[in-house]
PDB file of C-alpha atoms in Angstrom:
ATOM      1  CA  UNK L   1      -3.222  31.080 121.038  1.00 43.00           C
ATOM      2  CA  UNK L   2       0.028  32.837 119.672  1.00 40.00           C
ATOM      3  CA  UNK L   3       0.383  29.968 116.766  1.00 47.00           C
ATOM      4  CA  UNK L   4      -3.193  31.125 116.090  1.00 43.00           C
ATOM      5  CA  UNK L   5      -2.301  34.514 116.300  1.00 40.00           C
ATOM      6  CA  UNK L   6       0.762  33.958 113.830  1.00 45.00           C
ATOM      7  CA  UNK L   7      -1.302  32.011 111.225  1.00 42.00           C
ATOM      8  CA  UNK L   8      -3.537  34.550 111.236  1.00 39.00           C
ATOM      9  CA  UNK L   9      -1.043  37.221 110.621  1.00 44.00           C
ATOM     10  CA  UNK L  10       0.701  35.234 107.885  1.00 45.00           C
ATOM     11  CA  UNK L  11      -2.569  34.877 105.825  1.00 42.00           C
ATOM     12  CA  UNK L  12      -3.459  38.181 106.678  1.00 43.00           C
ATOM     13  CA  UNK L  13       0.066  39.155 104.917  1.00 46.00           C
ATOM     14  CA  UNK L  14      -0.884  36.678 101.465  1.00 42.00           C
ATOM     15  CA  UNK L  15      -4.470  38.232 101.008  1.00 42.00           C
ATOM     16  CA  UNK L  16      -1.981  41.871 100.702  1.00 43.00           C
ATOM     17  CA  UNK L  17       0.953  40.365  99.097  1.00 43.00           C
ATOM     18  CA  UNK L  18      -0.606  39.698  95.257  1.00 42.00           C
ATOM     19  CA  UNK L  19       1.954  36.913  93.916  1.00 41.00           C
ATOM     20  CA  UNK L  20       3.131  38.252  90.744  1.00 41.00           C
ATOM     21  CA  UNK L  21       0.868  36.573  87.797  1.00 42.00           C
ATOM     22  CA  UNK L  22       2.297  35.215  84.712  1.00 40.00           C
ATOM     23  CA  UNK L  23       0.548  36.426  81.257  1.00 46.00           C
ATOM     24  CA  UNK L  24       0.823  34.006  79.337  1.00 47.00           C
ATOM     25  CA  UNK L  25       1.231  34.375  75.371  1.00 55.00           C
ATOM     26  CA  UNK L  26      -2.015  35.139  73.565  1.00 47.00           C
ATOM     27  CA  UNK L  27      -1.971  31.899  71.502  1.00 45.00           C
ATOM     28  CA  UNK L  28      -2.215  34.776  67.645  1.00 49.00           C
ATOM     29  CA  UNK L  29       1.419  33.551  66.820  1.00 55.00           C
ATOM     30  CA  UNK L  30       3.573  29.685  66.980  1.00 55.00           C
ATOM     31  CA  UNK L  31       6.571  30.640  67.838  1.00 61.00           C
ATOM     32  CA  UNK L  32       9.175  30.225  65.314  1.00 55.00           C
ATOM     33  CA  UNK L  33      10.871  26.281  64.759  1.00 60.00           C
ATOM     34  CA  UNK L  34      13.249  27.012  61.900  1.00 60.00           C
ATOM     35  CA  UNK L  35      16.991  25.424  62.046  1.00 62.00           C
ATOM     36  CA  UNK L  36      18.496  27.153  58.911  1.00 71.00           C
ATOM     37  CA  UNK L  37      16.695  30.437  58.120  1.00 77.00           C
ATOM     38  CA  UNK L  38      17.599  34.012  56.652  1.00 89.00           C
ATOM     39  CA  UNK L  39      18.808  35.557  59.850  1.00 92.00           C
ATOM     40  CA  UNK L  40      21.238  33.580  62.591  1.00 92.00           C
ATOM     41  CA  UNK L  41      21.454  35.653  65.650  1.00 94.00           C
ATOM     42  CA  UNK L  42      24.280  34.436  67.851  1.00 93.00           C
ATOM     43  CA  UNK L  43      24.162  35.946  71.659  1.00 93.00           C
ATOM     44  CA  UNK L  44      27.101  37.060  73.382  1.00 91.00           C
ATOM     45  CA  UNK L  45      27.733  38.078  77.349  1.00 87.00           C
ATOM     46  CA  UNK L  46      30.540  39.473  77.812  1.00 75.00           C
ATOM     47  CA  UNK L  47      31.492  40.953  81.126  1.00 67.00           C
ATOM     48  CA  UNK L  48      34.410  43.912  82.146  1.00 53.00           C
ATOM     49  CA  UNK L  49      34.736  43.785  85.671  1.00 51.00           C
ATOM     50  CA  UNK L  50      35.074  47.706  87.896  1.00 48.00           C
ATOM     51  CA  UNK L  51      38.833  48.507  87.030  1.00 45.00           C
ATOM     52  CA  UNK L  52      39.439  47.105  84.604  1.00 48.00           C
ATOM     53  CA  UNK L  53      39.841  47.884  80.545  1.00 48.00           C
ATOM     54  CA  UNK L  54      38.295  46.526  77.878  1.00 53.00           C
ATOM     55  CA  UNK L  55      41.498  44.240  76.875  1.00 55.00           C
ATOM     56  CA  UNK L  56      40.070  41.992  80.483  1.00 52.00           C
ATOM     57  CA  UNK L  57      36.999  41.207  78.916  1.00 55.00           C
ATOM     58  CA  UNK L  58      35.556  37.131  79.267  1.00 60.00           C
ATOM     59  CA  UNK L  59      32.714  35.531  77.415  1.00 62.00           C
ATOM     60  CA  UNK L  60      30.885  33.494  79.945  1.00 65.00           C
ATOM     61  CA  UNK L  61      29.589  30.076  78.734  1.00 81.00           C
ATOM     62  CA  UNK L  62      25.461  31.088  78.682  1.00 90.00           C
ATOM     63  CA  UNK L  63      24.373  27.701  79.216  1.00 91.00           C
ATOM     64  CA  UNK L  64      25.824  27.613  82.523  1.00 90.00           C
ATOM     65  CA  UNK L  65      25.453  31.574  83.578  1.00 91.00           C
ATOM     66  CA  UNK L  66      21.197  31.240  82.069  1.00 95.00           C
ATOM     67  CA  UNK L  67      18.525  28.607  81.609  1.00 96.00           C
ATOM     68  CA  UNK L  68      16.528  30.690  79.352  1.00 97.00           C
ATOM     69  CA  UNK L  69      16.758  33.243  75.615  1.00 96.00           C
ATOM     70  CA  UNK L  70      14.239  34.623  74.230  1.00 97.00           C
ATOM     71  CA  UNK L  71      15.112  36.450  70.598  1.00 96.00           C
ATOM     72  CA  UNK L  72      11.864  38.919  69.184  1.00 97.00           C
ATOM     73  CA  UNK L  73      12.082  40.753  66.081  1.00 97.00           C
ATOM     74  CA  UNK L  74       9.396  43.331  65.687  1.00 98.00           C
ATOM     75  CA  UNK L  75       8.248  45.181  62.527  1.00 96.00           C
ATOM     76  CA  UNK L  76       6.573  48.594  63.462  1.00 93.00           C
ATOM     77  CA  UNK L  77       6.104  47.792  67.259  1.00 93.00           C
ATOM     78  CA  UNK L  78       4.197  44.825  66.199  1.00 96.00           C
ATOM     79  CA  UNK L  79       5.440  40.922  66.807  1.00 97.00           C
ATOM     80  CA  UNK L  80       6.287  38.933  63.523  1.00 96.00           C
ATOM     81  CA  UNK L  81       8.724  36.281  64.992  1.00 95.00           C
ATOM     82  CA  UNK L  82      10.162  34.949  68.266  1.00 95.00           C
ATOM     83  CA  UNK L  83      12.440  32.651  70.065  1.00 95.00           C
ATOM     84  CA  UNK L  84      11.892  30.780  73.337  1.00 96.00           C
ATOM     85  CA  UNK L  85      15.053  28.277  73.783  1.00 95.00           C
ATOM     86  CA  UNK L  86      16.381  26.295  77.418  1.00 96.00           C
ATOM     87  CA  UNK L  87      20.680  25.999  78.462  1.00 95.00           C
ATOM     88  CA  UNK L  88      19.197  22.130  77.867  1.00 95.00           C
ATOM     89  CA  UNK L  89      18.830  22.953  73.118  1.00 93.00           C
ATOM     90  CA  UNK L  90      21.481  22.508  71.370  1.00 90.00           C
ATOM     91  CA  UNK L  91      22.810  25.974  69.881  1.00 90.00           C
ATOM     92  CA  UNK L  92      21.376  27.230  73.088  1.00 94.00           C
ATOM     93  CA  UNK L  93      22.093  31.397  72.484  1.00 93.00           C
ATOM     94  CA  UNK L  94      21.890  30.564  68.607  1.00 93.00           C
ATOM     95  CA  UNK L  95      18.903  31.389  66.946  1.00 92.00           C
ATOM     96  CA  UNK L  96      17.342  31.602  63.638  1.00 90.00           C
ATOM     97  CA  UNK L  97      14.299  32.526  61.911  1.00 92.00           C
ATOM     98  CA  UNK L  98      13.061  33.063  58.408  1.00 91.00           C
ATOM     99  CA  UNK L  99      11.642  37.021  57.695  1.00 92.00           C
ATOM    100  CA  UNK L 100      10.964  38.736  54.181  1.00 93.00           C
ATOM    101  CA  UNK L 101      13.643  41.564  53.459  1.00 94.00           C
ATOM    102  CA  UNK L 102      13.124  44.785  55.530  1.00 95.00           C
ATOM    103  CA  UNK L 103      14.564  46.610  58.675  1.00 96.00           C
ATOM    104  CA  UNK L 104      13.665  44.763  61.694  1.00 96.00           C
ATOM    105  CA  UNK L 105      13.401  45.464  65.769  1.00 97.00           C
ATOM    106  CA  UNK L 106      16.025  42.908  67.213  1.00 96.00           C
ATOM    107  CA  UNK L 107      15.270  42.109  71.182  1.00 97.00           C
ATOM    108  CA  UNK L 108      17.313  38.967  72.519  1.00 97.00           C
ATOM    109  CA  UNK L 109      17.038  38.358  76.243  1.00 97.00           C
ATOM    110  CA  UNK L 110      19.347  36.327  79.014  1.00 96.00           C
ATOM    111  CA  UNK L 111      17.642  34.870  82.476  1.00 97.00           C
ATOM    112  CA  UNK L 112      17.296  32.194  84.655  1.00 96.00           C
ATOM    113  CA  UNK L 113      13.566  32.340  85.125  1.00 95.00           C
ATOM    114  CA  UNK L 114      10.971  29.842  85.732  1.00 92.00           C
ATOM    115  CA  UNK L 115       9.241  31.091  82.297  1.00 95.00           C
ATOM    116  CA  UNK L 116      10.180  32.434  78.760  1.00 97.00           C
ATOM    117  CA  UNK L 117       8.654  36.271  79.219  1.00 97.00           C
ATOM    118  CA  UNK L 118       5.640  37.771  77.693  1.00 97.00           C
ATOM    119  CA  UNK L 119       6.947  39.564  74.271  1.00 97.00           C
ATOM    120  CA  UNK L 120       3.713  40.601  72.594  1.00 97.00           C
ATOM    121  CA  UNK L 121       3.969  44.120  73.686  1.00 96.00           C
ATOM    122  CA  UNK L 122       7.928  45.344  72.179  1.00 95.00           C
ATOM    123  CA  UNK L 123       7.583  47.918  74.842  1.00 95.00           C
ATOM    124  CA  UNK L 124       6.418  46.442  77.899  1.00 97.00           C
ATOM    125  CA  UNK L 125       7.844  42.983  78.469  1.00 98.00           C
ATOM    126  CA  UNK L 126       7.380  40.915  81.079  1.00 97.00           C
ATOM    127  CA  UNK L 127       8.450  38.123  83.197  1.00 97.00           C
ATOM    128  CA  UNK L 128       7.367  36.666  85.795  1.00 93.00           C
ATOM    129  CA  UNK L 129       7.719  36.448  89.589  1.00 90.00           C
ATOM    130  CA  UNK L 130      10.709  36.846  91.242  1.00 92.00           C
ATOM    131  CA  UNK L 131      13.038  38.326  88.979  1.00 95.00           C
ATOM    132  CA  UNK L 132      16.188  36.965  87.836  1.00 95.00           C
ATOM    133  CA  UNK L 133      19.451  38.191  86.601  1.00 95.00           C
ATOM    134  CA  UNK L 134      18.531  39.108  83.079  1.00 96.00           C
ATOM    135  CA  UNK L 135      20.655  40.163  80.176  1.00 95.00           C
ATOM    136  CA  UNK L 136      19.259  42.270  77.101  1.00 96.00           C
ATOM    137  CA  UNK L 137      20.049  43.281  73.476  1.00 96.00           C
ATOM    138  CA  UNK L 138      17.770  45.521  71.139  1.00 97.00           C
ATOM    139  CA  UNK L 139      18.912  46.810  68.099  1.00 96.00           C
ATOM    140  CA  UNK L 140      17.878  47.533  63.849  1.00 95.00           C
ATOM    141  CA  UNK L 141      18.207  45.030  61.541  1.00 94.00           C
ATOM    142  CA  UNK L 142      18.298  44.588  58.011  1.00 93.00           C
ATOM    143  CA  UNK L 143      17.148  41.629  55.939  1.00 92.00           C
ATOM    144  CA  UNK L 144      17.940  41.706  52.612  1.00 88.00           C
ATOM    145  CA  UNK L 145      18.114  39.021  49.878  1.00 83.00           C
ATOM    146  CA  UNK L 146      21.439  37.005  51.356  1.00 85.00           C
ATOM    147  CA  UNK L 147      21.345  35.385  54.623  1.00 85.00           C
ATOM    148  CA  UNK L 148      23.018  37.139  57.524  1.00 89.00           C
ATOM    149  CA  UNK L 149      24.414  35.958  61.155  1.00 91.00           C
ATOM    150  CA  UNK L 150      25.081  38.942  63.093  1.00 92.00           C
ATOM    151  CA  UNK L 151      26.560  38.549  66.690  1.00 94.00           C
ATOM    152  CA  UNK L 152      24.754  40.693  69.399  1.00 94.00           C
ATOM    153  CA  UNK L 153      26.769  41.839  73.113  1.00 93.00           C
ATOM    154  CA  UNK L 154      24.044  41.730  76.098  1.00 94.00           C
ATOM    155  CA  UNK L 155      24.080  43.795  78.712  1.00 93.00           C
ATOM    156  CA  UNK L 156      23.030  43.655  82.331  1.00 94.00           C
ATOM    157  CA  UNK L 157      19.294  44.782  82.616  1.00 96.00           C
ATOM    158  CA  UNK L 158      18.840  44.974  86.495  1.00 96.00           C
ATOM    159  CA  UNK L 159      19.254  46.483  89.681  1.00 95.00           C
ATOM    160  CA  UNK L 160      20.186  44.046  92.639  1.00 95.00           C
ATOM    161  CA  UNK L 161      19.566  44.059  96.361  1.00 95.00           C
ATOM    162  CA  UNK L 162      21.498  41.402  98.328  1.00 94.00           C
ATOM    163  CA  UNK L 163      21.125  40.217 101.778  1.00 95.00           C
ATOM    164  CA  UNK L 164      24.125  39.109 104.070  1.00 94.00           C
ATOM    165  CA  UNK L 165      22.616  37.415 107.147  1.00 94.00           C
ATOM    166  CA  UNK L 166      25.215  38.193 109.381  1.00 93.00           C
ATOM    167  CA  UNK L 167      24.132  36.397 112.540  1.00 93.00           C
ATOM    168  CA  UNK L 168      23.802  32.574 113.037  1.00 94.00           C
ATOM    169  CA  UNK L 169      20.422  31.127 111.112  1.00 95.00           C
ATOM    170  CA  UNK L 170      18.363  29.148 113.639  1.00 94.00           C
ATOM    171  CA  UNK L 171      17.768  25.464 113.905  1.00 94.00           C
ATOM    172  CA  UNK L 172      14.543  25.546 113.848  1.00 94.00           C
ATOM    173  CA  UNK L 173      14.274  28.073 111.165  1.00 96.00           C
ATOM    174  CA  UNK L 174      12.114  25.557 108.416  1.00 96.00           C
ATOM    175  CA  UNK L 175      12.140  27.903 105.791  1.00 96.00           C
ATOM    176  CA  UNK L 176      12.173  32.194 104.635  1.00 96.00           C
ATOM    177  CA  UNK L 177       9.194  34.421 103.707  1.00 93.00           C
ATOM    178  CA  UNK L 178       9.291  37.999 102.410  1.00 90.00           C
ATOM    179  CA  UNK L 179       7.317  40.446 101.052  1.00 92.00           C
ATOM    180  CA  UNK L 180       8.513  43.072  98.814  1.00 94.00           C
ATOM    181  CA  UNK L 181       7.396  45.937  97.068  1.00 95.00           C
ATOM    182  CA  UNK L 182       8.332  48.269  94.727  1.00 94.00           C
ATOM    183  CA  UNK L 183      10.239  45.953  92.703  1.00 95.00           C
ATOM    184  CA  UNK L 184       9.261  46.221  88.571  1.00 95.00           C
ATOM    185  CA  UNK L 185       8.940  42.660  86.176  1.00 96.00           C
ATOM    186  CA  UNK L 186       8.412  44.780  82.885  1.00 97.00           C
ATOM    187  CA  UNK L 187      10.379  46.872  80.824  1.00 98.00           C
ATOM    188  CA  UNK L 188      11.347  48.681  77.391  1.00 98.00           C
ATOM    189  CA  UNK L 189      14.310  46.478  75.584  1.00 97.00           C
ATOM    190  CA  UNK L 190      14.840  49.457  73.594  1.00 97.00           C
ATOM    191  CA  UNK L 191      15.879  52.074  76.861  1.00 96.00           C
ATOM    192  CA  UNK L 192      16.065  49.278  79.169  1.00 96.00           C
ATOM    193  CA  UNK L 193      13.661  51.243  81.323  1.00 97.00           C
ATOM    194  CA  UNK L 194      11.496  49.496  84.181  1.00 97.00           C
ATOM    195  CA  UNK L 195       7.598  50.260  84.735  1.00 93.00           C
ATOM    196  CA  UNK L 196       6.383  51.374  86.925  1.00 85.00           C
ATOM    197  CA  UNK L 197       4.741  48.706  89.636  1.00 84.00           C
ATOM    198  CA  UNK L 198       4.011  49.202  92.788  1.00 83.00           C
ATOM    199  CA  UNK L 199       2.393  45.643  93.227  1.00 86.00           C
ATOM    200  CA  UNK L 200       3.099  43.454  97.102  1.00 90.00           C
ATOM    201  CA  UNK L 201       4.478  40.327  95.865  1.00 91.00           C
ATOM    202  CA  UNK L 202       5.367  36.632  98.231  1.00 90.00           C
ATOM    203  CA  UNK L 203       8.132  34.632  98.388  1.00 90.00           C
ATOM    204  CA  UNK L 204       8.714  31.444  99.518  1.00 92.00           C
ATOM    205  CA  UNK L 205      12.094  30.002  99.837  1.00 93.00           C
ATOM    206  CA  UNK L 206      12.869  26.257 101.894  1.00 94.00           C
ATOM    207  CA  UNK L 207      16.024  26.620 104.104  1.00 94.00           C
ATOM    208  CA  UNK L 208      19.460  25.925 102.609  1.00 94.00           C
ATOM    209  CA  UNK L 209      22.324  24.008 104.892  1.00 91.00           C
ATOM    210  CA  UNK L 210      25.238  27.335 104.413  1.00 91.00           C
ATOM    211  CA  UNK L 211      23.043  29.941 102.881  1.00 95.00           C
ATOM    212  CA  UNK L 212      22.977  33.088 104.533  1.00 96.00           C
ATOM    213  CA  UNK L 213      22.675  35.079 100.995  1.00 96.00           C
ATOM    214  CA  UNK L 214      19.294  36.396  99.192  1.00 96.00           C
ATOM    215  CA  UNK L 215      18.572  38.486  96.231  1.00 95.00           C
ATOM    216  CA  UNK L 216      15.716  40.512  94.795  1.00 95.00           C
ATOM    217  CA  UNK L 217      16.345  41.786  91.060  1.00 96.00           C
ATOM    218  CA  UNK L 218      14.338  44.554  89.643  1.00 96.00           C
ATOM    219  CA  UNK L 219      14.445  46.619  86.432  1.00 97.00           C
ATOM    220  CA  UNK L 220      15.055  49.953  87.209  1.00 97.00           C
ATOM    221  CA  UNK L 221      12.148  52.579  86.188  1.00 95.00           C
ATOM    222  CA  UNK L 222      13.542  56.286  87.826  1.00 92.00           C
ATOM    223  CA  UNK L 223      16.643  57.549  89.163  1.00 89.00           C
ATOM    224  CA  UNK L 224      14.796  57.320  92.686  1.00 91.00           C
ATOM    225  CA  UNK L 225      13.603  54.209  92.248  1.00 94.00           C
ATOM    226  CA  UNK L 226      12.952  52.527  96.218  1.00 94.00           C
ATOM    227  CA  UNK L 227      12.033  49.106  97.641  1.00 94.00           C
ATOM    228  CA  UNK L 228      10.751  47.804 100.333  1.00 94.00           C
ATOM    229  CA  UNK L 229      11.486  44.320 101.877  1.00 95.00           C
ATOM    230  CA  UNK L 230      10.110  42.324 104.837  1.00 94.00           C
ATOM    231  CA  UNK L 231      12.644  39.618 105.881  1.00 94.00           C
ATOM    232  CA  UNK L 232      11.086  36.996 108.372  1.00 94.00           C
ATOM    233  CA  UNK L 233      12.151  33.103 108.802  1.00 95.00           C
ATOM    234  CA  UNK L 234       9.863  30.849 110.332  1.00 95.00           C
ATOM    235  CA  UNK L 235       9.840  27.649 111.895  1.00 94.00           C
ATOM    236  CA  UNK L 236       8.262  23.868 110.405  1.00 93.00           C
ATOM    237  CA  UNK L 237       5.456  25.091 112.901  1.00 92.00           C
ATOM    238  CA  UNK L 238       4.837  29.129 110.881  1.00 91.00           C
ATOM    239  CA  UNK L 239       6.157  30.629 114.015  1.00 93.00           C
ATOM    240  CA  UNK L 240       8.418  33.275 113.118  1.00 92.00           C
ATOM    241  CA  UNK L 241      11.447  33.200 114.417  1.00 94.00           C
ATOM    242  CA  UNK L 242      13.191  36.327 113.616  1.00 93.00           C
ATOM    243  CA  UNK L 243      12.476  39.256 110.830  1.00 93.00           C
ATOM    244  CA  UNK L 244      13.518  42.140 109.533  1.00 92.00           C
ATOM    245  CA  UNK L 245      12.004  44.949 107.389  1.00 93.00           C
ATOM    246  CA  UNK L 246      13.824  47.204 104.840  1.00 93.00           C
ATOM    247  CA  UNK L 247      12.601  50.503 104.122  1.00 92.00           C
ATOM    248  CA  UNK L 248      12.994  52.680 100.664  1.00 92.00           C
ATOM    249  CA  UNK L 249      16.586  50.322  99.464  1.00 93.00           C
ATOM    250  CA  UNK L 250      17.814  52.249  96.622  1.00 93.00           C
ATOM    251  CA  UNK L 251      18.524  50.818  93.178  1.00 94.00           C
ATOM    252  CA  UNK L 252      19.915  51.748  89.972  1.00 93.00           C
ATOM    253  CA  UNK L 253      20.322  50.075  86.841  1.00 94.00           C
ATOM    254  CA  UNK L 254      23.409  47.961  86.626  1.00 93.00           C
ATOM    255  CA  UNK L 255      24.371  48.137  90.243  1.00 93.00           C
ATOM    256  CA  UNK L 256      23.871  45.843  93.315  1.00 94.00           C
ATOM    257  CA  UNK L 257      22.670  47.264  96.505  1.00 94.00           C
ATOM    258  CA  UNK L 258      24.433  44.822  99.491  1.00 93.00           C
ATOM    259  CA  UNK L 259      23.057  45.009 103.088  1.00 93.00           C
ATOM    260  CA  UNK L 260      24.657  42.927 105.737  1.00 92.00           C
ATOM    261  CA  UNK L 261      22.084  42.859 108.484  1.00 91.00           C
ATOM    262  CA  UNK L 262      21.474  40.814 111.808  1.00 91.00           C
ATOM    263  CA  UNK L 263      18.061  38.846 110.886  1.00 93.00           C
ATOM    264  CA  UNK L 264      17.554  36.751 114.070  1.00 91.00           C
ATOM    265  CA  UNK L 265      18.124  39.053 117.484  1.00 81.00           C
ATOM    266  CA  UNK L 266      14.169  40.144 117.455  1.00 62.00           C
ATOM    267  CA  UNK L 267      11.687  40.773 115.007  1.00 53.00           C
ATOM    268  CA  UNK L 268      12.082  44.712 115.005  1.00 50.00           C
ATOM    269  CA  UNK L 269      12.097  47.203 112.061  1.00 53.00           C
ATOM    270  CA  UNK L 270      15.580  48.367 110.524  1.00 48.00           C
ATOM    271  CA  UNK L 271      18.577  46.722 110.390  1.00 44.00           C
ATOM    272  CA  UNK L 272      20.706  47.086 113.821  1.00 39.00           C
ATOM    273  CA  UNK L 273      24.243  46.745 111.539  1.00 39.00           C
ATOM    274  CA  UNK L 274      24.815  47.189 107.538  1.00 36.00           C
ATOM    275  CA  UNK L 275      28.215  47.587 105.737  1.00 36.00           C
ATOM    276  CA  UNK L 276      28.591  47.952 102.074  1.00 35.00           C
ATOM    277  CA  UNK L 277      31.335  45.833 100.578  1.00 36.00           C
ATOM    278  CA  UNK L 278      31.632  46.083  96.481  1.00 36.00           C
ATOM    279  CA  UNK L 279      31.241  43.279  94.386  1.00 45.00           C
ATOM    280  CA  UNK L 280      33.054  43.678  91.031  1.00 48.00           C
ATOM    281  CA  UNK L 281      30.857  41.604  88.659  1.00 66.00           C
ATOM    282  CA  UNK L 282      28.393  44.614  88.593  1.00 77.00           C
ATOM    283  CA  UNK L 283      29.507  48.334  87.865  1.00 76.00           C
ATOM    284  CA  UNK L 284      28.756  49.744  91.685  1.00 69.00           C
ATOM    285  CA  UNK L 285      27.263  50.087  94.888  1.00 72.00           C
ATOM    286  CA  UNK L 286      24.237  51.776  95.676  1.00 75.00           C
ATOM    287  CA  UNK L 287      24.879  52.930  99.777  1.00 66.00           C
ATOM    288  CA  UNK L 288      21.644  52.278 101.730  1.00 71.00           C
ATOM    289  CA  UNK L 289      21.326  54.103 105.126  1.00 61.00           C
ATOM    290  CA  UNK L 290      19.154  54.687 107.253  1.00 52.00           C
TER     291      UNK L 290
END
């Protein structure tokens, strides 16, 4: 009876938790395949670790950090050309297009999602869920008679919530499932402001030996944006072995909210203990209190 009740609860949760529906490109425009166009864009991802100076900046190999990149050109808010790349492609991070003379808005995106983003609307670029770490660039570029080659610097466009499980994960755990609400998978690249979302999303992750850290990424739509996160570990028979509910988790652009908490000491609401540590690859830490 307990197992049947648990299965019913899981089924109800899946009904309530809408998985992000990926909207494919509308098919009215083909992706550019130009090899040697009159505009060549090279992307760089430079990180300054907190507390260090600009002299300590380092350029990270794009193919080792991201699995996908996208370059898009708009004119008067209309997309005129775009290029999608995977990190197995030759010259990953360098993209070429052939354009008529004029002024264009250039967007460059780097991420590790399962699909390339939908870029038809220049003020609402949408990624499939779950969102990964996203870096972006936005700026004007002028195309003249002479060919141009420019280098752009990508900056982080998201916030991260990181859960570190502090107790032992029981051997009986087969997979993890979490439902979250308040996270955004769409943003305006000109401002790096996220598009507000109230959708509940569901993510299932298989257990990996030794892995006790789990992450959520989101675009940030406001200074007071919060995320609700229900995290649970399940057996092969879909029985809940342990779970926690984290409510009103604050997020901030380019900052990480770290949560250290026990998960397998009972099915209860809220963390029993929580600490905050500093991750110097991000700009800072957001305190999560309860």
